[in-house]
Amino acid sequence: MIIAVGSTNPVKINAAQIGFAKIFPETEIIIKHAEVDSGVFEQPWGEDVIRGAINRAKNILTQIKDADFGVGLEGGLEQNGFGYFTYGWAAIVNQNDQIGLGKSVDLQVPKKIVDLIRLENLEMGHALDKLLGTTNIKQKQGYIGYVTNDLITRTDAYVGAIICAMARFIKPEFFTN
């Protein structure tokens, strides 16, 4: 089975490998990947996070035409009445243009991080690197790994989102109209 991931971020590629291996344990999983345009701002908010994931999943299938599934993963932020939260969306698209969506865990983000993102127009990973003195945290454990002492890493969060997005294809009878 060929899985095309719309990113060169090793966290996202690894999450796809792990997630699909869990879903299809008896199948050889081949991961192909390339950077594709998300069509949203570098630091998306709200529904733009979902749009970015869908765009990545669809765009990668135009580049890697022999893939069984295209995978788009997009991290983002939202504000609600309880504060600021970060999460990731997974979009899985098959060759019939069916889309499965899954969301990772939500994690509260301190206002000081959001202020830095907004003030300096930074993507969250770059804001964290600046604030924490890290280098490329988004391609390592991510914010979630940092604040949970790696009990849950960014890879873990995306694996869950991928499995949830694949529910549409695991149990298609529940998703028919």
mmCIF file of C-alpha atoms in Angstrom:
data_model
loop_
_atom_site.group_PDB
_atom_site.id
_atom_site.type_symbol
_atom_site.label_atom_id
_atom_site.label_comp_id
_atom_site.label_asym_id
_atom_site.label_seq_id
_atom_site.Cartn_x
_atom_site.Cartn_y
_atom_site.Cartn_z
ATOM 1 C CA MET A 1 0.000 0.000 0.000
ATOM 2 C CA ILE A 2 1.371 3.390 -0.987
ATOM 3 C CA ILE A 3 0.682 6.332 1.303
ATOM 4 C CA ALA A 4 1.510 9.844 0.115
ATOM 5 C CA VAL A 5 2.165 12.417 2.825
ATOM 6 C CA GLY A 6 1.920 16.097 1.929
ATOM 7 C CA SER A 7 4.904 17.174 4.010
ATOM 8 C CA THR A 8 8.616 16.632 4.462
ATOM 9 C CA ASN A 9 8.346 17.003 8.243
ATOM 10 C CA PRO A 10 9.698 13.763 9.767
ATOM 11 C CA VAL A 11 7.095 13.917 12.558
ATOM 12 C CA LYS A 12 4.253 13.791 10.032
ATOM 13 C CA ILE A 13 5.903 11.106 7.898
ATOM 14 C CA ASN A 14 6.581 8.931 10.945
ATOM 15 C CA ALA A 15 3.021 9.413 12.206
ATOM 16 C CA ALA A 16 1.657 8.212 8.861
ATOM 17 C CA GLN A 17 3.938 5.143 8.928
ATOM 18 C CA ILE A 18 2.884 4.246 12.476
ATOM 19 C CA GLY A 19 -0.813 4.988 11.963
ATOM 20 C CA PHE A 20 -1.188 2.998 8.751
ATOM 21 C CA ALA A 21 0.878 0.115 10.162
ATOM 22 C CA LYS A 22 -1.573 -0.078 13.083
ATOM 23 C CA ILE A 23 -4.579 -0.052 10.754
ATOM 24 C CA PHE A 24 -3.108 -2.504 8.241
ATOM 25 C CA PRO A 25 -0.690 -4.670 10.279
ATOM 26 C CA GLU A 26 -0.415 -7.376 7.601
ATOM 27 C CA THR A 27 0.236 -4.956 4.737
ATOM 28 C CA GLU A 28 3.510 -3.514 3.537
ATOM 29 C CA ILE A 29 3.221 0.260 3.886
ATOM 30 C CA ILE A 30 5.317 2.394 1.557
ATOM 31 C CA ILE A 31 5.465 6.066 2.476
ATOM 32 C CA LYS A 32 6.173 8.641 -0.205
ATOM 33 C CA HIS A 33 6.228 12.317 0.645
ATOM 34 C CA ALA A 34 6.746 15.779 -0.757
ATOM 35 C CA GLU A 35 6.158 19.323 0.377
ATOM 36 C CA VAL A 36 2.851 20.675 -0.926
ATOM 37 C CA ASP A 37 0.971 23.906 -0.486
ATOM 38 C CA SER A 38 -1.619 23.966 2.271
ATOM 39 C CA GLY A 39 -3.411 26.969 0.789
ATOM 40 C CA VAL A 40 -3.739 28.550 4.259
ATOM 41 C CA PHE A 41 -1.619 30.890 6.364
ATOM 42 C CA GLU A 42 1.583 29.452 7.825
ATOM 43 C CA GLN A 43 -0.107 29.531 11.240
ATOM 44 C CA PRO A 44 -3.739 28.601 10.595
ATOM 45 C CA TRP A 45 -6.579 29.186 13.022
ATOM 46 C CA GLY A 46 -9.973 27.474 13.352
ATOM 47 C CA GLU A 47 -11.469 25.948 10.219
ATOM 48 C CA ASP A 48 -8.418 26.937 8.167
ATOM 49 C CA VAL A 49 -6.584 24.110 9.943
ATOM 50 C CA ILE A 50 -9.021 21.582 8.441
ATOM 51 C CA ARG A 51 -8.834 23.277 5.041
ATOM 52 C CA GLY A 52 -5.035 23.117 5.151
ATOM 53 C CA ALA A 53 -5.069 19.395 5.936
ATOM 54 C CA ILE A 54 -7.542 18.666 3.126
ATOM 55 C CA ASN A 55 -5.560 20.776 0.657
ATOM 56 C CA ARG A 56 -2.344 18.953 1.555
ATOM 57 C CA ALA A 57 -3.992 15.533 1.155
ATOM 58 C CA LYS A 58 -5.472 16.426 -2.238
ATOM 59 C CA ASN A 59 -2.363 18.220 -3.485
ATOM 60 C CA ILE A 60 -0.041 15.333 -2.686
ATOM 61 C CA LEU A 61 -2.200 12.975 -4.757
ATOM 62 C CA THR A 62 -1.616 15.194 -7.789
ATOM 63 C CA GLN A 63 2.148 14.654 -7.343
ATOM 64 C CA ILE A 64 2.211 11.010 -6.241
ATOM 65 C CA LYS A 65 -0.359 9.481 -8.536
ATOM 66 C CA ASP A 66 0.214 5.827 -7.577
ATOM 67 C CA ALA A 67 -0.738 6.388 -3.929
ATOM 68 C CA ASP A 68 -3.699 4.613 -2.374
ATOM 69 C CA PHE A 69 -4.227 7.453 0.093
ATOM 70 C CA GLY A 70 -3.100 11.049 0.385
ATOM 71 C CA VAL A 71 -2.421 12.314 3.891
ATOM 72 C CA GLY A 72 -2.590 15.941 4.944
ATOM 73 C CA LEU A 73 -1.639 16.942 8.474
ATOM 74 C CA GLU A 74 -2.029 20.494 9.690
ATOM 75 C CA GLY A 75 -1.451 21.906 13.150
ATOM 76 C CA GLY A 76 -3.282 24.977 14.279
ATOM 77 C CA LEU A 77 -4.789 27.112 16.978
ATOM 78 C CA GLU A 78 -8.190 28.242 18.131
ATOM 79 C CA GLN A 79 -9.596 30.508 20.763
ATOM 80 C CA ASN A 80 -12.743 29.751 22.688
ATOM 81 C CA GLY A 81 -14.292 30.916 25.949
ATOM 82 C CA PHE A 82 -11.728 28.927 27.933
ATOM 83 C CA GLY A 83 -8.564 30.210 26.281
ATOM 84 C CA TYR A 84 -6.268 29.205 23.442
ATOM 85 C CA PHE A 85 -5.770 25.645 22.248
ATOM 86 C CA THR A 86 -3.571 23.847 19.745
ATOM 87 C CA TYR A 87 -4.355 20.634 17.900
ATOM 88 C CA GLY A 88 -3.760 18.893 14.612
ATOM 89 C CA TRP A 89 -6.140 17.790 11.899
ATOM 90 C CA ALA A 90 -5.583 14.806 9.648
ATOM 91 C CA ALA A 91 -7.242 14.564 6.258
ATOM 92 C CA ILE A 92 -7.075 11.307 4.331
ATOM 93 C CA VAL A 93 -8.152 11.289 0.683
ATOM 94 C CA ASN A 94 -8.474 8.181 -1.469
ATOM 95 C CA GLN A 95 -8.374 7.896 -5.259
ATOM 96 C CA ASN A 96 -12.181 8.314 -5.370
ATOM 97 C CA ASP A 97 -11.830 11.731 -3.687
ATOM 98 C CA GLN A 98 -13.473 10.514 -0.489
ATOM 99 C CA ILE A 99 -12.231 12.437 2.530
ATOM 100 C CA GLY A 100 -11.800 11.192 6.076
ATOM 101 C CA LEU A 101 -11.098 13.689 8.847
ATOM 102 C CA GLY A 102 -9.670 13.205 12.315
ATOM 103 C CA LYS A 103 -8.520 15.580 15.003
ATOM 104 C CA SER A 104 -5.771 15.140 17.555
ATOM 105 C CA VAL A 105 -6.011 15.975 21.216
ATOM 106 C CA ASP A 106 -6.467 19.633 22.140
ATOM 107 C CA LEU A 107 -3.923 21.233 24.407
ATOM 108 C CA GLN A 108 -4.164 24.595 26.123
ATOM 109 C CA VAL A 109 -1.623 27.203 25.015
ATOM 110 C CA PRO A 110 -0.551 30.034 27.344
ATOM 111 C CA LYS A 111 -1.457 33.530 26.204
ATOM 112 C CA LYS A 112 2.221 34.558 26.171
ATOM 113 C CA ILE A 113 2.874 32.086 23.342
ATOM 114 C CA VAL A 114 -0.162 33.269 21.388
ATOM 115 C CA ASP A 115 0.909 36.889 21.914
ATOM 116 C CA LEU A 116 4.356 36.095 20.477
ATOM 117 C CA ILE A 117 2.790 34.315 17.500
ATOM 118 C CA ARG A 118 0.548 37.299 16.785
ATOM 119 C CA LEU A 119 3.043 40.065 17.593
ATOM 120 C CA GLU A 120 5.826 38.670 15.403
ATOM 121 C CA ASN A 121 3.592 36.862 12.878
ATOM 122 C CA LEU A 122 5.257 33.528 13.675
ATOM 123 C CA GLU A 123 4.221 29.958 13.162
ATOM 124 C CA MET A 124 3.858 28.207 16.527
ATOM 125 C CA GLY A 125 7.006 26.091 16.136
ATOM 126 C CA HIS A 126 9.125 29.177 15.471
ATOM 127 C CA ALA A 127 7.559 31.012 18.414
ATOM 128 C CA LEU A 128 8.332 28.053 20.676
ATOM 129 C CA ASP A 129 11.926 27.864 19.450
ATOM 130 C CA LYS A 130 12.332 31.551 20.214
ATOM 131 C CA LEU A 131 10.702 31.319 23.637
ATOM 132 C CA LEU A 132 12.275 28.036 24.745
ATOM 133 C CA GLY A 133 15.660 28.311 23.056
ATOM 134 C CA THR A 134 14.988 25.094 21.113
ATOM 135 C CA THR A 135 15.757 24.345 17.492
ATOM 136 C CA ASN A 136 13.022 23.088 15.165
ATOM 137 C CA ILE A 137 10.812 21.737 17.948
ATOM 138 C CA LYS A 138 7.992 21.148 15.453
ATOM 139 C CA GLN A 139 10.035 18.399 13.808
ATOM 140 C CA LYS A 140 10.752 16.793 17.166
ATOM 141 C CA GLN A 141 8.418 16.344 20.141
ATOM 142 C CA GLY A 142 6.474 19.547 19.469
ATOM 143 C CA TYR A 143 4.752 21.710 22.027
ATOM 144 C CA ILE A 144 2.721 18.793 23.317
ATOM 145 C CA GLY A 145 5.850 16.728 23.960
ATOM 146 C CA TYR A 146 7.567 19.629 25.660
ATOM 147 C CA VAL A 147 4.772 20.406 28.112
ATOM 148 C CA THR A 148 3.966 16.736 28.842
ATOM 149 C CA ASN A 149 7.607 15.636 29.288
ATOM 150 C CA ASP A 150 7.152 13.512 26.154
ATOM 151 C CA LEU A 151 4.291 11.485 27.619
ATOM 152 C CA ILE A 152 2.472 12.492 24.426
ATOM 153 C CA THR A 153 4.566 13.702 21.499
ATOM 154 C CA ARG A 154 3.533 15.460 18.335
ATOM 155 C CA THR A 155 3.937 12.151 16.511
ATOM 156 C CA ASP A 156 1.611 10.431 19.007
ATOM 157 C CA ALA A 157 -1.013 13.136 18.552
ATOM 158 C CA TYR A 158 -0.898 12.853 14.761
ATOM 159 C CA VAL A 159 -1.072 9.037 14.871
ATOM 160 C CA GLY A 160 -4.364 9.329 16.741
ATOM 161 C CA ALA A 161 -5.696 11.879 14.269
ATOM 162 C CA ILE A 162 -4.726 9.654 11.313
ATOM 163 C CA ILE A 163 -6.467 6.634 12.805
ATOM 164 C CA CYS A 164 -9.586 8.729 13.423
ATOM 165 C CA ALA A 165 -9.510 10.050 9.847
ATOM 166 C CA MET A 166 -9.214 6.497 8.535
ATOM 167 C CA ALA A 167 -12.425 5.460 10.354
ATOM 168 C CA ARG A 168 -14.295 6.466 7.183
ATOM 169 C CA PHE A 169 -12.338 3.813 5.274
ATOM 170 C CA ILE A 170 -12.155 1.208 8.059
ATOM 171 C CA LYS A 171 -15.929 1.186 8.563
ATOM 172 C CA PRO A 172 -17.304 2.708 5.333
ATOM 173 C CA GLU A 173 -20.824 1.431 6.030
ATOM 174 C CA PHE A 174 -21.174 4.078 8.760
ATOM 175 C CA PHE A 175 -20.294 6.882 6.372
ATOM 176 C CA THR A 176 -22.740 6.216 3.546
ATOM 177 C CA ASN A 177 -25.718 8.476 3.051
#
